[in-house]
XYZ file of C-alpha atoms in Angstrom:
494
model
C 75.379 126.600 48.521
C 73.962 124.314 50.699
C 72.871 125.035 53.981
C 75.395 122.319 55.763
C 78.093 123.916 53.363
C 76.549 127.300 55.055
C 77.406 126.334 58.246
C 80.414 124.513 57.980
C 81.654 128.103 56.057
C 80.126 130.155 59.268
C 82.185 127.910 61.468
C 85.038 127.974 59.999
C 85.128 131.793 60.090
C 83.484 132.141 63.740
C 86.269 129.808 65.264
C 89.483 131.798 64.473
C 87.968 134.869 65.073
C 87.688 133.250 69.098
C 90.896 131.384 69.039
C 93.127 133.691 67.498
C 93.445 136.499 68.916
C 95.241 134.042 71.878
C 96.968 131.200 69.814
C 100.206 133.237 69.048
C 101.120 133.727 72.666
C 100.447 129.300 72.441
C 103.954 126.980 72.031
C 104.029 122.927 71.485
C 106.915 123.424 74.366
C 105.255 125.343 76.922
C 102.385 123.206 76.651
C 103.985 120.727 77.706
C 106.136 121.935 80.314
C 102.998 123.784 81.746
C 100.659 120.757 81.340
C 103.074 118.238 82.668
C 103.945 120.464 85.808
C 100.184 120.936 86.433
C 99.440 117.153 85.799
C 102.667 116.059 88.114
C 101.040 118.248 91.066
C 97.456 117.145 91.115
C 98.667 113.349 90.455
C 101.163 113.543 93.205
C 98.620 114.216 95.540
C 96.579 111.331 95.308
C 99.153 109.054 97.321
C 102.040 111.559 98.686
C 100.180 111.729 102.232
C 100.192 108.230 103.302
C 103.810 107.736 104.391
C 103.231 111.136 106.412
C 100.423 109.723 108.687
C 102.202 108.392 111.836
C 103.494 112.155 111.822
C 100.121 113.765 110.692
C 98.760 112.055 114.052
C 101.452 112.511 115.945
C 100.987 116.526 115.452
C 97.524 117.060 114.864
C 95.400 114.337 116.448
C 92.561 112.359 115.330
C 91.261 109.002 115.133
C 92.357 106.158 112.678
C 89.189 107.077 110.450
C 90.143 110.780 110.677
C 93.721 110.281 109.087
C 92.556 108.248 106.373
C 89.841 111.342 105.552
C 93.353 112.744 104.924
C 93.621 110.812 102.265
C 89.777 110.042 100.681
C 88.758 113.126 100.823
C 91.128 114.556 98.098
C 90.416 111.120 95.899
C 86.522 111.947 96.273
C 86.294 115.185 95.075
C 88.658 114.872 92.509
C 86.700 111.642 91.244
C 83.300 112.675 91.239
C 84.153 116.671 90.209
C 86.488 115.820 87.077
C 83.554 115.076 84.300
C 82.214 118.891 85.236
C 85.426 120.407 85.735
C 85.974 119.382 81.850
C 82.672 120.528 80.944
C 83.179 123.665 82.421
C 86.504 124.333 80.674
C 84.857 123.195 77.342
C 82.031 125.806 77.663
C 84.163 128.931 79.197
C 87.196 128.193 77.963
C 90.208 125.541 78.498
C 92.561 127.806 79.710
C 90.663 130.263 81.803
C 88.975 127.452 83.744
C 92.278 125.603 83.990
C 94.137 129.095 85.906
C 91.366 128.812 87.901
C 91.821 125.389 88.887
C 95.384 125.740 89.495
C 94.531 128.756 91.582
C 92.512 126.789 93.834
C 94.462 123.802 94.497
C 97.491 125.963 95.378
C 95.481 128.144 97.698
C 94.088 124.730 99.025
C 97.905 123.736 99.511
C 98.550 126.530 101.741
C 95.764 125.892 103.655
C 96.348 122.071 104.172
C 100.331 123.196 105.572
C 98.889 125.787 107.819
C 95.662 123.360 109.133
C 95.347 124.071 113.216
C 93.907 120.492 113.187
C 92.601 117.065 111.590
C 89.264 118.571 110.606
C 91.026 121.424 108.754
C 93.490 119.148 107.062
C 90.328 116.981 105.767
C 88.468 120.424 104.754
C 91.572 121.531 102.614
C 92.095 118.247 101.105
C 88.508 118.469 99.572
C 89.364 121.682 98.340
C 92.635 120.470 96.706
C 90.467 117.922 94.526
C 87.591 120.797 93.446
C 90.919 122.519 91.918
C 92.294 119.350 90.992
C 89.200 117.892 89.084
C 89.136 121.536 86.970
C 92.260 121.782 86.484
C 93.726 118.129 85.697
C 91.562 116.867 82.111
C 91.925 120.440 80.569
C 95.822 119.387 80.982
C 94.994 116.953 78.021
C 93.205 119.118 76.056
C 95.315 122.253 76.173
C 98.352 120.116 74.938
C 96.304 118.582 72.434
C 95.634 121.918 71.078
C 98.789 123.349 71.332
C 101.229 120.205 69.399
C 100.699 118.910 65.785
C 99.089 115.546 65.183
C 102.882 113.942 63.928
C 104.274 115.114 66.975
C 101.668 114.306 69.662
C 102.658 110.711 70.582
C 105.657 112.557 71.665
C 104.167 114.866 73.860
C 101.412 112.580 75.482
C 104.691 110.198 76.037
C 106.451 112.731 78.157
C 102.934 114.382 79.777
C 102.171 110.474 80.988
C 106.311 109.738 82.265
C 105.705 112.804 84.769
C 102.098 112.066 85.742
C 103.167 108.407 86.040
C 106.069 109.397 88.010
C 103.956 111.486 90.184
C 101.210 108.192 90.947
C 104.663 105.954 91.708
C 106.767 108.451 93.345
C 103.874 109.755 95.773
C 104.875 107.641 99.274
C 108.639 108.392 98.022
C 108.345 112.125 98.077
C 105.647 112.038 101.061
C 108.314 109.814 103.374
C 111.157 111.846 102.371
C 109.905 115.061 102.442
C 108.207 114.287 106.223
C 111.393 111.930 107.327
C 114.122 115.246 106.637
C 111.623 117.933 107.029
C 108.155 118.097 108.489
C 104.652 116.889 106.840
C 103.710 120.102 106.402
C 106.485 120.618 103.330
C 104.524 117.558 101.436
C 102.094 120.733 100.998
C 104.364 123.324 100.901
C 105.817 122.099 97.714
C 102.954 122.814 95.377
C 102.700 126.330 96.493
C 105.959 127.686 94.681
C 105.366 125.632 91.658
C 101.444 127.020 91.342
C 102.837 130.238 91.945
C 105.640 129.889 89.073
C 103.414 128.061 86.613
C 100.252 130.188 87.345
C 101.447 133.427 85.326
C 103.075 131.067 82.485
C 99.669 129.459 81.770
C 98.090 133.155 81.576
C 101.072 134.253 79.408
C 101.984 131.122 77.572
C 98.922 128.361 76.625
C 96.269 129.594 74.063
C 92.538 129.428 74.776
C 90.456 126.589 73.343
C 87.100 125.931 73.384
C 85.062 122.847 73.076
C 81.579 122.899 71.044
C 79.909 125.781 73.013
C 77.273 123.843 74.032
C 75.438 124.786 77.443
C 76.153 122.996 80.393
C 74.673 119.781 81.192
C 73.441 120.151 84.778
C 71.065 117.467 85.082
C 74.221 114.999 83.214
C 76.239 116.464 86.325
C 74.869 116.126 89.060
C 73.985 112.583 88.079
C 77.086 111.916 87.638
C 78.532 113.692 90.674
C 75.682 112.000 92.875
C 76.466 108.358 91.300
C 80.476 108.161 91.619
C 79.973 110.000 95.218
C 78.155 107.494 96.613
C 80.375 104.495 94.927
C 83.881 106.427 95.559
C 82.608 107.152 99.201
C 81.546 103.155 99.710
C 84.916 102.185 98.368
C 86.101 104.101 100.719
C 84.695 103.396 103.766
C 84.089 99.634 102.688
C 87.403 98.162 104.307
C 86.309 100.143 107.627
C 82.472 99.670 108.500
C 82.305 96.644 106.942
C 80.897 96.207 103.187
C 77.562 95.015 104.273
C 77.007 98.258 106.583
C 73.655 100.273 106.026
C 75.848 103.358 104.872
C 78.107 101.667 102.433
C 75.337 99.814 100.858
C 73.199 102.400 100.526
C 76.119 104.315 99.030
C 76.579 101.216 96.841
C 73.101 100.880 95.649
C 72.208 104.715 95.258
C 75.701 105.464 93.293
C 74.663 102.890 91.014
C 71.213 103.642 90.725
C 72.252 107.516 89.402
C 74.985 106.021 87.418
C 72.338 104.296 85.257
C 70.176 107.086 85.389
C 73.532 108.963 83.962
C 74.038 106.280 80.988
C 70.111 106.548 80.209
C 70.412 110.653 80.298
C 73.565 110.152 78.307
C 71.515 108.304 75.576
C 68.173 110.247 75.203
C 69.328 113.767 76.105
C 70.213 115.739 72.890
C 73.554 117.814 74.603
C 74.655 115.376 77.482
C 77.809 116.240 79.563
C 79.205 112.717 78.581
C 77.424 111.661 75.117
C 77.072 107.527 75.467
C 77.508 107.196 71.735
C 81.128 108.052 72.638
C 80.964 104.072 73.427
C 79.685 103.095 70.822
C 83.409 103.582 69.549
C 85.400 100.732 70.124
C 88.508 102.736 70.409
C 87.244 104.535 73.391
C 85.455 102.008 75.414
C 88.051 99.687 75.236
C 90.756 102.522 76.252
C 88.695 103.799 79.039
C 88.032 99.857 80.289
C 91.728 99.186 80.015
C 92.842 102.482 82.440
C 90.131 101.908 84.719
C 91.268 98.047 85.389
C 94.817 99.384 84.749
C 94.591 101.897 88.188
C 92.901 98.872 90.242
C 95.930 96.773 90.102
C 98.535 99.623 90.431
C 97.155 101.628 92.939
C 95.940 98.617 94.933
C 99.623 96.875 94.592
C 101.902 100.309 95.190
C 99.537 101.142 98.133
C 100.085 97.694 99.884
C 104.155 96.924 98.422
C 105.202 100.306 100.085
C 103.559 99.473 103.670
C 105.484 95.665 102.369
C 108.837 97.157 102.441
C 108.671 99.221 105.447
C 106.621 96.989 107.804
C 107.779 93.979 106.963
C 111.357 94.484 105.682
C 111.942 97.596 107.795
C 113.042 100.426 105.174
C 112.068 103.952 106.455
C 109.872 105.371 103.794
C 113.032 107.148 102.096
C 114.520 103.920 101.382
C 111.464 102.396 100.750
C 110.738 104.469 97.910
C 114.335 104.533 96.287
C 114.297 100.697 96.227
C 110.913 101.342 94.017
C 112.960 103.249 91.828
C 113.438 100.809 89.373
C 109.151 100.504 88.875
C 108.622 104.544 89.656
C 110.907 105.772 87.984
C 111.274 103.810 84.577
C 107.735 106.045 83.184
C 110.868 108.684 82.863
C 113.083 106.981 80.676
C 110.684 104.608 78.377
C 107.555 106.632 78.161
C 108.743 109.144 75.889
C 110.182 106.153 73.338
C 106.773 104.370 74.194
C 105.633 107.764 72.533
C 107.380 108.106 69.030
C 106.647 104.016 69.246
C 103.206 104.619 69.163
C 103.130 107.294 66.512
C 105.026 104.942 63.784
C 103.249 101.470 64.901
C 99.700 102.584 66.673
C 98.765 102.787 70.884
C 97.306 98.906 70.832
C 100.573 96.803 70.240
C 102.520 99.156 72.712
C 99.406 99.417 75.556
C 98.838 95.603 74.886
C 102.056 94.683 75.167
C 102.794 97.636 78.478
C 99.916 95.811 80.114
C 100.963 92.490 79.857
C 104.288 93.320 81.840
C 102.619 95.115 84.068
C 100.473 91.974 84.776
C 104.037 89.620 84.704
C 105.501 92.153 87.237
C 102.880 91.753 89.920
C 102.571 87.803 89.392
C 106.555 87.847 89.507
C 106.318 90.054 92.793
C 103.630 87.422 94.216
C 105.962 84.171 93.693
C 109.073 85.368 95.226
C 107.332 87.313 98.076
C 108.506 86.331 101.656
C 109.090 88.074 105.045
C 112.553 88.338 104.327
C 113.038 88.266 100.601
C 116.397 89.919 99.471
C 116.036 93.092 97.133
C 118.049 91.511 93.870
C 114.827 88.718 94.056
C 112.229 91.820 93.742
C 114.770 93.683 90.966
C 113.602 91.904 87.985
C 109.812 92.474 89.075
C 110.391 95.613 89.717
C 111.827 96.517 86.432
C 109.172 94.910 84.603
C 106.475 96.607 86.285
C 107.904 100.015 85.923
C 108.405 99.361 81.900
C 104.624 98.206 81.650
C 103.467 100.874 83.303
C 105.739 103.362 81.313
C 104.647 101.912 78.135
C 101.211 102.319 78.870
C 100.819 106.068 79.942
C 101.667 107.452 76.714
C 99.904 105.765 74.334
C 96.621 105.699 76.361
C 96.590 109.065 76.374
C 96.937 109.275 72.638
C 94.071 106.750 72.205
C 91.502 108.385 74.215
C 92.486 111.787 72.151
C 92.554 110.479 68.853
C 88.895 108.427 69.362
C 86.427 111.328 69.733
C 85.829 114.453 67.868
C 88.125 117.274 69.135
C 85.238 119.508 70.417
C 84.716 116.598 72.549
C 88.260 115.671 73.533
C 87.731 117.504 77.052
C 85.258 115.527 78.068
C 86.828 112.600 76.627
C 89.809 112.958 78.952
C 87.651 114.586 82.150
C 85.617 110.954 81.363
C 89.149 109.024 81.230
C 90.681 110.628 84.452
C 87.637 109.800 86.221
C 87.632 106.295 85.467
C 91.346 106.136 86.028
C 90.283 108.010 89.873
C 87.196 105.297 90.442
C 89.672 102.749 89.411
C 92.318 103.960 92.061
C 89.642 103.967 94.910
C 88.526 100.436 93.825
C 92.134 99.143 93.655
C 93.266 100.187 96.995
C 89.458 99.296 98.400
C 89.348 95.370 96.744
C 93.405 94.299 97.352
C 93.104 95.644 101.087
C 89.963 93.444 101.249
C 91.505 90.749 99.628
C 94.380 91.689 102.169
C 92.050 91.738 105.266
C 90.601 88.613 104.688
C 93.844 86.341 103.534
C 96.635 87.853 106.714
C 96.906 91.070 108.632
C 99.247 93.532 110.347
C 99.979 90.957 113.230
C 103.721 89.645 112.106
C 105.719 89.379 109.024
C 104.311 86.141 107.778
C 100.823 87.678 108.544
C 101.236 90.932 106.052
C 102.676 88.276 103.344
C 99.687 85.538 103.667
C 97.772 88.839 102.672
C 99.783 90.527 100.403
C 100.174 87.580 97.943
C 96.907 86.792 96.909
C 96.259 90.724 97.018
C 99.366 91.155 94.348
C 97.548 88.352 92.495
C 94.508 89.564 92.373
C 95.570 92.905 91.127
C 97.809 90.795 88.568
C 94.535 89.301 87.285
C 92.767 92.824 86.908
C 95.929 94.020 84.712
C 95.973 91.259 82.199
C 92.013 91.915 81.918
C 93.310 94.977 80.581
C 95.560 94.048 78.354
C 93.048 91.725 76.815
C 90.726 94.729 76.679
C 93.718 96.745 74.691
C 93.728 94.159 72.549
C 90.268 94.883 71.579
C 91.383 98.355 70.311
C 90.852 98.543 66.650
C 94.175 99.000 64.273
C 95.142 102.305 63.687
C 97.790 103.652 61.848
C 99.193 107.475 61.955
C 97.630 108.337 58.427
C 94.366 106.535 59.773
C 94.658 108.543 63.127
C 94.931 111.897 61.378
C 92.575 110.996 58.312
C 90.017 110.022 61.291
C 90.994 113.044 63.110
C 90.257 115.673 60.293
C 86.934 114.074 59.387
C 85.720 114.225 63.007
C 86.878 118.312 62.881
C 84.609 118.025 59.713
C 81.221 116.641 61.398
C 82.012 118.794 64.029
C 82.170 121.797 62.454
C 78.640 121.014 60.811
C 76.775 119.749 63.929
C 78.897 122.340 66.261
């Protein structure tokens, strides 16, 4: 026997004898419902607050810059925390680290309802996104784990509807929630859904494990270091001005560890994010495509909502239910994006979910005027909401199916965080573009903005779908054929 036969044998042996003692309590439907409920929360919570920030202020006090801490903070930690959250979960195991995520984003809920002031409410927001970054990529991985190759398109289609409706839906829930009850209850609501789906995921998901391998600190905290300082730029770009000693040296420095991160990621022999990973086609053109993806949606559902209640005068309730028809499509063609992807392959269905997405925005920025009637934005809206839906499946999918599935943690810690970065830079570049083109002043002065905003962002979003066209063919055998030989090399360098 040869000694690669020897260890493949050893491995073989030594993995069951961790994983199975827990995979009976494991179910393809719990997964999912657990994963999804999870994934809804911590995706919610990247938007939710901003229709609740007249009230916010009204209650609490604070300066302009203070309210929109509100919202950064939570988008910083979760951005620069969710590579390491994955690599801790990969290391101590998937679902252990995931409880404990959960555990500390609810607790941070609580906290953020019962804040005596502004600086408290920023504190607990951080805290939400440490529990948040742990938490959200071992979603992926868990249900990967837990639902057989055939069925997985499926499942991914139905895990990305709800965290796609929870991206859309965020100003919705936030303006209805704070309109009929109070801001606090935008909080509130995670707590009794952390508290339900806490003793599920101890009772219900089966432990997984990635390679074993012993955490990359050096790989983290370059990476931490590098997306702090360009998430917190991004951030405060649009407010000190982009040529401001602090943003720029935020700017530079980010960028400066970031490289240092790629160069670690290429010499070092156990790196928290392995470069050859890019080296696939498959997964650098995935992870390009959802990080231009998040700049044009965020960017465009951050300024449209302010659009329909500053200019057209909705209160944020009806604001959001006239979006329904972009937020809420994810729920009813995701899923079918799903089984489409497992019978044809992601790329034609991303490609093609991309492209509308694109057509939406440019549709949105030709019929835009201060008093535009709601059956002119209809058809946009529609088309938006069915490129987005038929994009969240399959991109999950794609990211899953490109690395080994030791790996597949950091894969998707990796893809959220690109997907977060993107977000920031979305909302950051189309309220520059905004700034610069119109203002706040009148009607006409919001639309002189918002249009070549919405164009811009259109423009990022058909980048993308030129990028998922890169994605090599695939079809399910091929997915599944690659799938089991990467288990294969695993198992003999794991």
């Amino acid at each position: 026997m040869s000694e690669q036969e020897h260890e493949l044998r050893e491995h073989e042996q030594r993995v069951p004898e961790r994983q199975q003692g827990t995979a009976r309590r494991g179910g393809a439907v719990w997964a999912l419902v657990i994963t999804s409920v999870a994934g809804f929360m911590a995706a919610l919570d990247n938007l939710v607050v901003t229709t609740a920030l007249p009230s916010i202020r009204e209650d609490l006090g604070g300066a302009l810059d203070d309210l929109e801490w509100t919202v950064s903070a939570y988008t910083l930690t979760f951005a620069v925390l969710l590579m390491f959250g994955a690599a801790l979960g990969d290391r101590f195991g998937r679902r252990k680290l995931f409880i404990t995520g959960l555990t500390i984003f609810t607790g941070a809920s609580a906290a953020a309802a019962l804040a005596p002031g502004i600086d408290g409410l920023v504190a607990a927001r951080a805290v939400q996104g440490v529990g948040a970054a742990i938490m959200m990529p071992l979603t992926l991985t868990l249900l990967t784990a837990a639902v057989p190759a055939a069925k997985r398109g499926l499942a991914y289609g139905i895990w990305g509807a709800v965290n796609g409706l929870a991206v859309a839906s965020g100003p919705l829930i936030g303006g209805a929630l704070t309109e009929h009850f109070s801001w606090q209850w935008i909080f509130w609501l995670n707590v009794p859904l952390g508290v339900l789906v806490l003793p599920l995921a101890r009772l219900r998901l089966a432990e997984s494990y990635g390679s074993g391998a012993r955490l990359d600190i050096r790989g983290t905290v370059l990476a931490s270091g590098g997306l702090f300082g360009i998430v917190y730029s991004l951030i405060r770009g649009n407010v000190d001005g982009w040529s401001s000693p602090v943003v720029l040296t935020g700017l530079v420095a980010g960028a400066a560890l970031l490289g240092a991160f790629v160069w670690h990621g290429i010499v070092s022999e156990a790196p928290v994010l392995p470069m050859r990973l890019f080296r696939s086609r498959a997964f650098a053109a995935i992870n390009l495509s959802s990080l231009l993806m998040y700049v044009g949606m965020f960017g465009s559902i951050f300024l449209l909502s302010q659009f329909l209640q500053g200019v057209l005068g909705y209160s944020p309730t009806e604001a959001g239910l006239r979006m329904l028809p972009w937020t809420a499509m994810p729920l009813l063609v995701a899923p079918v994006a799903g089984i489409l992807s497992d019978r044809i392959g992601g790329r034609p269905v991303v490609t093609v979910g991309l492209a509308l997405q694109a057509i939406g925005l440019a549709w949105f920025a030709l019929i835009l005027s201060p008093d535009v009637s709601y059956g002119a934005q209809l058809p946009a809206l529609a088309v938006s909401g069915v490129g987005m839906a038929l994009y969240f499946a399959p991109a999950a999918n794609l990211v899953m199916s490109s690395v080994r599935p030791s790996e597949q943690g950091i894969a998707s810690g990796a893809n959220n965080a690109l997907r977060e970065v993107g977000g920031a830079l979305g909302v950051a570049v189309l309220a520059a573009v905004f700034s610069a083109q119109g203002g706040y002043g009148s009607a006409s002065a919001f639309v002189d903005g918002l249009r070549p905003a919405l164009w811009v962002g259109a423009g990022v979003v058909a980048v993308a779908a030129v990028s998922a066209g890169c994605l090599p063919r695939a079809s399910v055998a091929g997915v599944d054929a690659a799938s089991a030989g990467a288990a294969r090399e695993d198992a003999l360098v794991g």
